[in-house]
CSV table of C-alpha atoms and ligand atoms in Angstrom, one decimal:
chain,number,residue,atom,x,y,z
A,245,MET,CA,-2.4,8.6,-25.0
A,246,LYS,CA,-4.3,10.3,-27.9
A,247,TYR,CA,-7.7,8.9,-26.6
A,248,ALA,CA,-6.9,10.1,-23.1
A,249,LYS,CA,-6.3,13.6,-24.4
A,250,ILE,CA,-9.6,13.6,-26.3
A,251,THR,CA,-11.5,12.2,-23.3
A,252,ALA,CA,-9.9,14.9,-21.0
A,253,GLY,CA,-10.9,17.6,-23.5
A,254,LEU,CA,-14.4,16.3,-23.7
A,255,LEU,CA,-14.7,16.3,-19.9
A,256,VAL,CA,-13.5,19.9,-19.8
A,257,LEU,CA,-16.1,20.9,-22.4
A,258,ILE,CA,-18.9,19.1,-20.5
A,259,LEU,CA,-17.9,20.7,-17.2
A,260,LEU,CA,-17.8,24.1,-18.9
A,261,PHE,CA,-21.2,23.5,-20.4
A,262,LEU,CA,-22.6,22.4,-17.1
A,263,SER,CA,-21.1,25.4,-15.2
A,264,PHE,CA,-22.7,27.9,-17.5
A,265,SER,CA,-26.0,26.2,-17.9
A,266,LYS,CA,-28.6,27.4,-15.4
A,267,PRO,CA,-31.9,25.7,-15.0
A,268,GLY,CA,-34.3,27.3,-17.6
A,269,THR,CA,-35.6,30.5,-15.9
A,270,HIS,CA,-38.4,32.6,-17.2
A,271,THR,CA,-39.7,35.9,-15.7
A,272,GLU,CA,-42.8,37.8,-16.9
A,273,THR,CA,-44.3,41.0,-15.5
A,274,GLU,CA,-47.7,42.5,-16.1
A,275,PHE,CA,-49.8,45.3,-14.5
A,276,LEU,CA,-52.9,43.4,-13.3
A,277,MET,CA,-55.2,43.4,-10.2
A,278,ASP,CA,-54.3,47.1,-9.8
A,279,THR,CA,-50.6,46.2,-9.2
A,280,LEU,CA,-47.4,45.0,-10.8
A,281,ILE,CA,-47.3,41.2,-10.9
A,282,SER,CA,-44.1,39.3,-11.6
A,283,VAL,CA,-43.9,35.5,-12.1
A,284,THR,CA,-40.5,33.7,-12.2
A,285,THR,CA,-40.5,30.0,-13.0
A,286,TYR,CA,-37.8,27.4,-13.5
A,287,GLY,CA,-37.6,24.3,-15.8
A,288,SER,CA,-38.1,23.4,-19.4
A,289,GLN,CA,-41.8,24.2,-19.4
A,290,ALA,CA,-41.3,27.6,-17.6
A,291,LYS,CA,-42.4,29.9,-20.4
A,292,THR,CA,-45.6,28.0,-21.3
A,293,ALA,CA,-46.6,27.6,-17.7
A,294,THR,CA,-46.0,31.3,-16.9
A,295,GLY,CA,-48.2,32.2,-19.8
A,296,GLN,CA,-51.0,30.0,-18.4
A,297,VAL,CA,-50.6,31.6,-15.0
A,298,PHE,CA,-51.2,35.1,-16.4
A,299,THR,CA,-54.3,33.9,-18.3
A,300,ARG,CA,-55.6,32.5,-15.0
A,301,LEU,CA,-54.8,35.7,-13.1
A,302,ARG,CA,-56.6,37.8,-15.7
A,303,GLU,CA,-59.6,35.5,-15.3
A,304,ILE,CA,-59.6,35.9,-11.5
A,305,ASP,CA,-59.2,39.7,-11.8
A,306,LYS,CA,-62.1,39.9,-14.2
A,307,LYS,CA,-64.4,38.1,-11.8
A,308,CYS,CA,-63.3,39.8,-8.6
A,309,ASN,CA,-62.5,43.4,-9.4
A,310,ALA,CA,-65.2,45.6,-7.8
A,311,HIS,CA,-64.1,48.5,-9.9
A,312,ASN,CA,-64.7,46.6,-13.2
A,313,ALA,CA,-68.4,47.1,-14.1
A,314,GLU,CA,-68.5,43.7,-15.9
A,315,SER,CA,-67.3,41.7,-12.9
A,316,GLU,CA,-69.3,39.2,-10.8
A,317,ILE,CA,-68.7,41.4,-7.8
A,318,ALA,CA,-70.0,44.5,-9.5
A,319,ARG,CA,-73.1,42.6,-10.5
A,320,LEU,CA,-73.6,41.6,-6.9
A,321,ASN,CA,-72.9,45.2,-5.7
A,322,ASN,CA,-75.6,46.6,-8.1
A,323,ALA,CA,-78.2,44.1,-6.9
A,324,PRO,CA,-81.0,45.5,-4.7
A,325,THR,CA,-81.7,44.4,-1.1
A,326,GLY,CA,-83.6,41.1,-0.6
A,327,VAL,CA,-82.9,39.8,-4.2
A,328,VAL,CA,-81.3,36.4,-4.4
A,329,VAL,CA,-78.2,36.8,-6.6
A,330,SER,CA,-76.6,33.6,-8.0
A,331,LEU,CA,-72.8,33.9,-8.2
A,332,ASP,CA,-70.0,32.2,-10.1
A,333,PRO,CA,-69.0,29.3,-7.8
A,334,GLU,CA,-65.4,30.5,-7.6
A,335,VAL,CA,-66.4,34.0,-6.5
A,336,PHE,CA,-68.9,32.5,-4.1
A,337,ASP,CA,-66.1,30.4,-2.5
A,338,ILE,CA,-63.8,33.4,-2.1
A,339,LEU,CA,-66.6,35.4,-0.5
A,340,LYS,CA,-67.4,32.6,1.8
A,341,ILE,CA,-63.8,32.3,2.9
A,342,ALA,CA,-63.6,36.0,3.4
A,343,LEU,CA,-66.8,36.1,5.5
A,344,GLU,CA,-65.6,33.3,7.7
A,345,PHE,CA,-62.3,35.2,8.2
A,346,SER,CA,-64.2,38.4,8.9
A,347,GLN,CA,-65.8,36.6,11.8
A,348,ALA,CA,-62.5,35.0,13.0
A,349,SER,CA,-60.9,38.5,13.0
A,350,GLU,CA,-63.9,39.9,15.1
A,351,GLY,CA,-64.6,42.3,12.3
A,352,ALA,CA,-61.1,43.8,11.9
A,353,PHE,CA,-61.3,42.3,8.4
A,354,ASP,CA,-64.5,43.2,6.5
A,355,VAL,CA,-65.2,42.7,2.8
A,356,THR,CA,-68.2,45.1,2.8
A,357,LEU,CA,-66.2,48.3,3.3
A,358,LEU,CA,-66.6,49.5,-0.4
A,359,PRO,CA,-69.1,52.3,0.4
A,360,VAL,CA,-66.5,53.7,2.9
A,361,SER,CA,-63.3,53.1,0.9
A,362,ARG,CA,-64.9,54.7,-2.2
A,363,LEU,CA,-65.4,57.9,-0.2
A,364,TRP,CA,-61.7,58.1,0.6
A,365,GLY,CA,-61.0,57.8,-3.2
A,366,LEU,CA,-57.7,56.1,-3.0
A,367,SER,CA,-58.6,53.6,-5.8
A,368,SER,CA,-60.1,56.2,-8.0
A,369,GLY,CA,-57.0,58.5,-8.1
A,370,SER,CA,-58.8,61.5,-6.5
A,371,PRO,CA,-58.3,61.0,-2.7
A,372,LYS,CA,-59.9,63.3,-0.2
A,373,ARG,CA,-61.1,63.4,3.4
A,374,PRO,CA,-64.8,62.7,3.4
A,375,ASP,CA,-67.4,64.8,5.1
A,376,GLU,CA,-68.1,63.2,8.5
A,377,GLU,CA,-71.9,62.8,8.1
A,378,VAL,CA,-71.4,61.3,4.6
A,379,LEU,CA,-68.9,58.9,6.1
A,380,ALA,CA,-71.2,57.9,9.0
A,381,SER,CA,-74.0,57.1,6.6
A,382,ALA,CA,-71.6,55.0,4.4
A,383,LEU,CA,-70.4,53.2,7.5
A,384,ALA,CA,-74.0,52.3,8.3
A,385,LYS,CA,-74.1,50.4,5.0
A,386,THR,CA,-71.2,48.1,5.9
A,387,GLY,CA,-71.0,44.9,7.9
A,388,TYR,CA,-70.2,41.4,6.7
A,389,GLN,CA,-73.0,40.0,8.8
A,390,HIS,CA,-75.6,41.6,6.5
A,391,LEU,CA,-75.0,39.1,3.7
A,392,ALA,CA,-76.9,35.8,3.6
A,393,LEU,CA,-75.1,33.0,1.8
A,394,ASP,CA,-76.7,29.8,0.4
A,395,GLU,CA,-74.0,27.2,-0.2
A,396,THR,CA,-76.2,24.7,-2.0
A,397,ASN,CA,-77.2,27.2,-4.7
A,398,CYS,CA,-74.2,29.6,-4.6
A,399,THR,CA,-76.4,32.6,-3.9
A,400,VAL,CA,-76.1,35.7,-1.9
A,401,THR,CA,-78.8,38.0,-0.6
A,402,LYS,CA,-78.2,41.4,0.9
A,403,GLU,CA,-80.0,42.0,4.1
A,404,ILE,CA,-79.7,45.8,4.3
A,405,ASP,CA,-79.6,48.5,1.6
A,406,GLY,CA,-76.4,49.5,0.0
A,407,VAL,CA,-74.0,46.7,1.1
A,408,GLN,CA,-71.2,46.4,-1.4
A,409,ILE,CA,-68.3,44.0,-1.6
A,410,ASP,CA,-64.6,44.7,-2.1
A,411,LEU,CA,-62.3,41.7,-2.4
A,412,GLY,CA,-59.2,44.0,-2.6
A,413,ALA,CA,-57.6,42.6,0.6
A,414,VAL,CA,-58.1,38.9,-0.4
A,415,ALA,CA,-58.1,38.5,-4.2
A,416,LYS,CA,-54.4,38.7,-4.7
A,417,GLY,CA,-53.7,36.1,-2.0
A,418,TYR,CA,-56.3,33.8,-3.6
A,419,ALA,CA,-54.7,34.5,-7.0
A,420,ALA,CA,-51.2,33.6,-5.7
A,421,GLU,CA,-52.5,30.3,-4.4
A,422,GLU,CA,-54.3,29.5,-7.6
A,423,ALA,CA,-51.1,30.4,-9.6
A,424,ILE,CA,-49.0,28.0,-7.5
A,425,LYS,CA,-51.7,25.3,-7.9
A,426,LEU,CA,-51.6,25.7,-11.7
A,427,LEU,CA,-47.8,25.7,-11.9
A,428,LYS,CA,-47.7,22.4,-9.9
A,429,GLU,CA,-50.3,20.9,-12.4
A,430,GLN,CA,-48.0,21.9,-15.2
A,431,GLY,CA,-45.1,20.1,-13.6
A,432,ILE,CA,-43.2,23.2,-12.5
A,433,ARG,CA,-41.4,22.5,-9.2
A,434,HIS,CA,-39.7,25.9,-8.5
A,435,ALA,CA,-41.3,29.3,-8.7
A,436,TYR,CA,-41.2,32.9,-7.2
A,437,LEU,CA,-44.2,35.1,-7.6
A,438,ASP,CA,-44.7,38.7,-6.5
A,439,LEU,CA,-48.3,40.0,-6.7
A,440,GLY,CA,-47.8,43.5,-5.5
A,441,GLY,CA,-46.5,42.6,-2.0
A,442,ASN,CA,-48.0,39.2,-1.9
A,443,ILE,CA,-45.0,36.8,-2.4
A,444,ALA,CA,-45.5,33.1,-3.1
A,445,VAL,CA,-42.6,30.7,-3.3
A,446,MET,CA,-42.4,27.0,-4.3
A,447,GLY,CA,-39.7,24.4,-4.2
A,448,GLY,CA,-36.8,26.6,-3.3
A,449,LYS,CA,-34.4,28.3,-5.8
A,450,PRO,CA,-32.6,25.8,-8.1
A,451,LEU,CA,-28.8,26.1,-7.9
A,452,GLY,CA,-26.4,26.2,-10.8
A,453,PHE,CA,-23.9,23.4,-11.4
A,454,TRP,CA,-21.0,24.8,-9.3
A,455,GLU,CA,-23.2,25.9,-6.5
A,456,SER,CA,-24.6,22.4,-6.4
A,457,VAL,CA,-21.2,20.9,-6.4
A,458,VAL,CA,-20.0,23.2,-3.6
A,459,THR,CA,-23.1,22.9,-1.4
A,460,GLY,CA,-24.1,19.4,-2.2
A,461,LYS,CA,-27.6,20.7,-2.6
A,462,LYS,CA,-29.9,21.2,-5.6
A,463,THR,CA,-31.8,24.1,-4.2
A,464,ARG,CA,-31.6,26.9,-1.5
A,465,PRO,CA,-34.4,28.9,0.1
A,466,PHE,CA,-35.6,32.0,-1.8
A,467,LEU,CA,-34.5,35.2,-0.1
A,468,ILE,CA,-37.4,37.7,0.5
A,469,GLY,CA,-36.5,41.2,1.5
A,470,LEU,CA,-38.9,43.1,3.8
A,471,GLN,CA,-39.2,46.7,2.6
A,472,GLN,CA,-38.5,49.6,4.9
A,473,PRO,CA,-41.6,51.8,4.9
A,474,ASP,CA,-41.2,55.2,3.3
A,475,ALA,CA,-37.7,54.4,2.0
A,476,PRO,CA,-36.8,54.0,-1.7
A,477,ARG,CA,-38.1,50.7,-3.1
A,478,GLY,CA,-35.6,47.9,-2.4
A,479,THR,CA,-34.4,49.3,0.9
A,480,ILE,CA,-34.5,46.2,3.0
A,481,MET,CA,-35.0,46.0,6.8
A,482,GLU,CA,-34.8,42.2,7.1
A,483,THR,CA,-34.4,39.2,4.8
A,484,LEU,CA,-36.5,36.0,5.2
A,485,SER,CA,-35.4,32.6,3.8
A,486,LEU,CA,-38.3,30.6,2.6
A,487,SER,CA,-38.6,27.6,0.2
A,488,GLU,CA,-42.3,27.1,0.3
A,489,GLY,CA,-45.2,29.4,1.3
A,490,TYR,CA,-46.6,32.9,1.3
A,491,VAL,CA,-45.3,36.2,2.6
A,492,VAL,CA,-47.7,39.1,2.6
A,493,THR,CA,-47.1,42.7,3.7
A,494,SER,CA,-49.8,45.4,4.4
A,495,GLY,CA,-48.5,48.9,5.0
A,496,ASP,CA,-49.5,52.5,5.2
A,497,TYR,CA,-46.8,53.6,2.7
A,498,GLU,CA,-48.1,52.4,-0.7
A,499,ARG,CA,-51.5,54.0,-1.1
A,500,TYR,CA,-52.1,57.2,0.9
A,501,PHE,CA,-52.5,60.9,0.7
A,502,GLU,CA,-51.6,63.6,3.3
A,503,GLU,CA,-53.8,66.5,4.5
A,504,GLY,CA,-53.1,68.8,7.3
A,505,GLY,CA,-49.9,67.0,8.1
A,506,LYS,CA,-51.7,63.7,8.6
A,507,ARG,CA,-51.5,60.6,6.5
A,508,TYR,CA,-54.6,58.8,5.3
A,509,HIS,CA,-54.0,55.3,3.9
A,510,HIS,CA,-56.0,52.6,2.3
A,511,ILE,CA,-56.5,50.1,5.2
A,512,ILE,CA,-59.8,51.0,6.9
A,513,ASP,CA,-60.8,50.3,10.5
A,514,PRO,CA,-64.3,48.9,10.1
A,515,ASN,CA,-65.4,50.3,13.4
A,516,THR,CA,-64.7,54.0,12.5
A,517,GLY,CA,-64.5,54.2,8.7
A,518,TYR,CA,-61.2,56.0,9.1
A,519,PRO,CA,-57.7,54.6,8.1
A,520,ALA,CA,-56.6,52.2,10.9
A,521,ASP,CA,-54.4,54.1,13.3
A,522,THR,CA,-52.6,51.4,15.3
A,523,HIS,CA,-49.1,53.0,15.4
A,524,ILE,CA,-48.0,50.5,12.7
A,525,LYS,CA,-46.2,51.2,9.4
A,526,SER,CA,-46.4,47.6,8.1
A,527,VAL,CA,-47.2,44.1,9.1
A,528,THR,CA,-45.8,41.0,7.3
A,529,VAL,CA,-47.3,37.6,7.7
A,530,VAL,CA,-45.9,34.2,6.7
A,531,SER,CA,-48.4,31.4,6.1
A,532,ASP,CA,-48.9,28.1,4.1
A,533,ASN,CA,-52.3,29.5,3.0
A,534,GLY,CA,-52.0,32.2,0.4
A,535,THR,CA,-55.6,33.5,0.6
A,536,GLU,CA,-55.4,33.6,4.4
A,537,ALA,CA,-52.0,35.3,4.4
A,538,ASP,CA,-53.4,38.2,2.4
A,539,MET,CA,-56.4,38.6,4.8
A,540,LEU,CA,-54.2,38.2,7.8
A,541,SER,CA,-51.8,41.0,7.0
A,542,THR,CA,-54.7,43.4,6.5
A,543,ALA,CA,-56.5,42.2,9.7
A,544,LEU,CA,-53.4,42.4,11.9
A,545,PHE,CA,-52.7,45.9,10.7
A,546,VAL,CA,-56.2,46.9,11.8
A,547,LEU,CA,-55.9,45.0,15.1
A,548,GLY,CA,-52.6,46.5,16.0
A,549,SER,CA,-49.9,45.1,18.3
A,550,ASP,CA,-52.2,45.0,21.3
A,551,ARG,CA,-54.8,42.7,19.7
A,552,MET,CA,-52.7,40.6,17.4
A,553,GLU,CA,-52.9,37.6,19.8
A,554,LEU,CA,-56.4,36.9,18.3
A,555,LEU,CA,-54.9,35.7,15.0
A,556,LYS,CA,-51.3,34.8,16.0
A,557,ASP,CA,-52.0,31.0,15.9
A,558,ARG,CA,-53.0,31.3,12.3
A,559,CYS,CA,-49.6,32.7,11.2
A,560,LYS,CA,-46.3,30.9,10.8
A,561,ALA,CA,-44.5,34.2,11.5
A,562,ILE,CA,-45.4,37.9,12.0
A,563,TYR,CA,-43.1,41.0,11.6
A,564,VAL,CA,-44.1,44.5,12.4
A,565,VAL,CA,-42.5,47.9,11.6
A,566,ASP,CA,-43.9,50.5,14.1
A,567,ASN,CA,-44.3,54.2,13.5
A,568,GLN,CA,-40.9,54.8,15.1
A,569,MET,CA,-39.5,52.6,12.2
A,570,ASN,CA,-38.5,49.8,14.7
A,571,PHE,CA,-38.6,46.3,13.2
A,572,LYS,CA,-40.1,43.8,15.6
A,573,THR,CA,-40.5,40.0,15.3
A,574,VAL,CA,-43.9,39.3,16.9
A,575,LYS,CA,-43.7,35.6,16.0
A,576,PRO,CA,-40.5,34.1,14.6
A,577,LEU,CA,-40.3,31.7,11.7
A,578,THR,CA,-39.3,28.3,13.2
A,579,GLU,CA,-38.6,26.2,10.1
B,273,ADP,P1,-52.9,45.8,-0.8
B,273,ADP,O1,-54.1,45.4,-1.5
B,273,ADP,O2,-52.5,47.2,-1.1
B,273,ADP,O3,-51.8,44.8,-0.8
B,273,ADP,P2,-54.3,45.0,1.6
B,273,ADP,O4,-54.2,43.5,1.2
B,273,ADP,O5,-54.0,45.3,3.0
B,273,ADP,O6,-53.3,45.9,0.7
B,273,ADP,O7,-55.8,45.4,1.2
B,273,ADP,C1,-56.2,46.7,1.2
B,273,ADP,C2,-57.4,46.9,0.4
B,273,ADP,O8,-58.5,46.1,0.9
B,273,ADP,C3,-58.0,48.3,0.4
B,273,ADP,O9,-57.5,49.0,-0.8
B,273,ADP,C4,-59.5,48.1,0.4
B,273,ADP,O10,-59.9,47.9,-0.9
B,273,ADP,C5,-59.6,46.9,1.2
B,273,ADP,N1,-59.7,47.1,2.6
B,273,ADP,C6,-59.4,48.2,3.4
B,273,ADP,N2,-59.5,47.9,4.7
B,273,ADP,C7,-60.0,46.7,4.8
B,273,ADP,C8,-60.4,45.9,5.9
B,273,ADP,N3,-60.4,46.3,7.2
B,273,ADP,N4,-60.9,44.6,5.7
B,273,ADP,C9,-61.0,44.2,4.4
B,273,ADP,N5,-60.7,44.9,3.3
B,273,ADP,C10,-60.2,46.1,3.5
B,274,MG,MG1,-54.4,41.9,2.4
């Protein structure tokens, strides 16, 4: 009888312990890559692995940031026409992926827009509408086809004067994918990353003890809220459930200025040099490829609803908010 009481007491204690114990969760946030980056990982190695992720993200930022004079990209941007520039192999690979995508998007995505985006000044903090002639001459210096890549030697040669690279619409996606890769190598099985609108999830969200007992499951999909443009942060239009993959949004409401009642934002139409005007407030893309998800959201924004068909097969899902603030599912998530 006495032993039965002790056993029952022990059982209650164990159950209480299990019900309060959550799988080790660790969240860190840092301003990096010109945005707020937040990494949440689960498991006993969560803290160490998260630290390593930030080290890796800083490394990628240092190489890829066109606005950092020390970066590989800045070195390439300062090189004269016709000179063979050898690049860090990782930066070379990102550039190669971006150029291939530029072609696939029929030029809606273009990594050579820096001379134009610099004139709009949205990254420098002093935005203004550029003079039309100045804009036209900057636009003449753009075009992804003006770069010659040599894969064997990891070199790039500029074919016209003034071509400059900006990986701003692809680097965060690449970084998200590298972060997930690194976490997997560290034995982490569940994670949620937010790189300024580039969401990456892995392995679903682990459930606590009682949730597991009730549902009979160890994890559930992460819930990803899609922001309503121009509303206070956290105002959600739709919630996606996803255990594995990448969700990226490009919109006109994060980086912009207004002049004469018109909004000028940071996503440029490579044909005109002006902010893309396709009657869209935001595009969200779901993909299994993080690098491509980032490029896709930018490209779809430029293409607009009429031309999205071009890249639809590359996306697992597409959602659009138009300038009447209507939410539209262009391609539904089927898993
Ligand atoms: P964010 O970086 O704010 O998440 P995007 O991924 O859509 O948004 O990238 C926008 C950035 O990419 C701009 O700030 C600019 O540096 C660059 N960019 C703008 N237009 C284009 C374009 N058509 N193709 C490729 N890069 C672009
Ligand atoms: Mg992008």
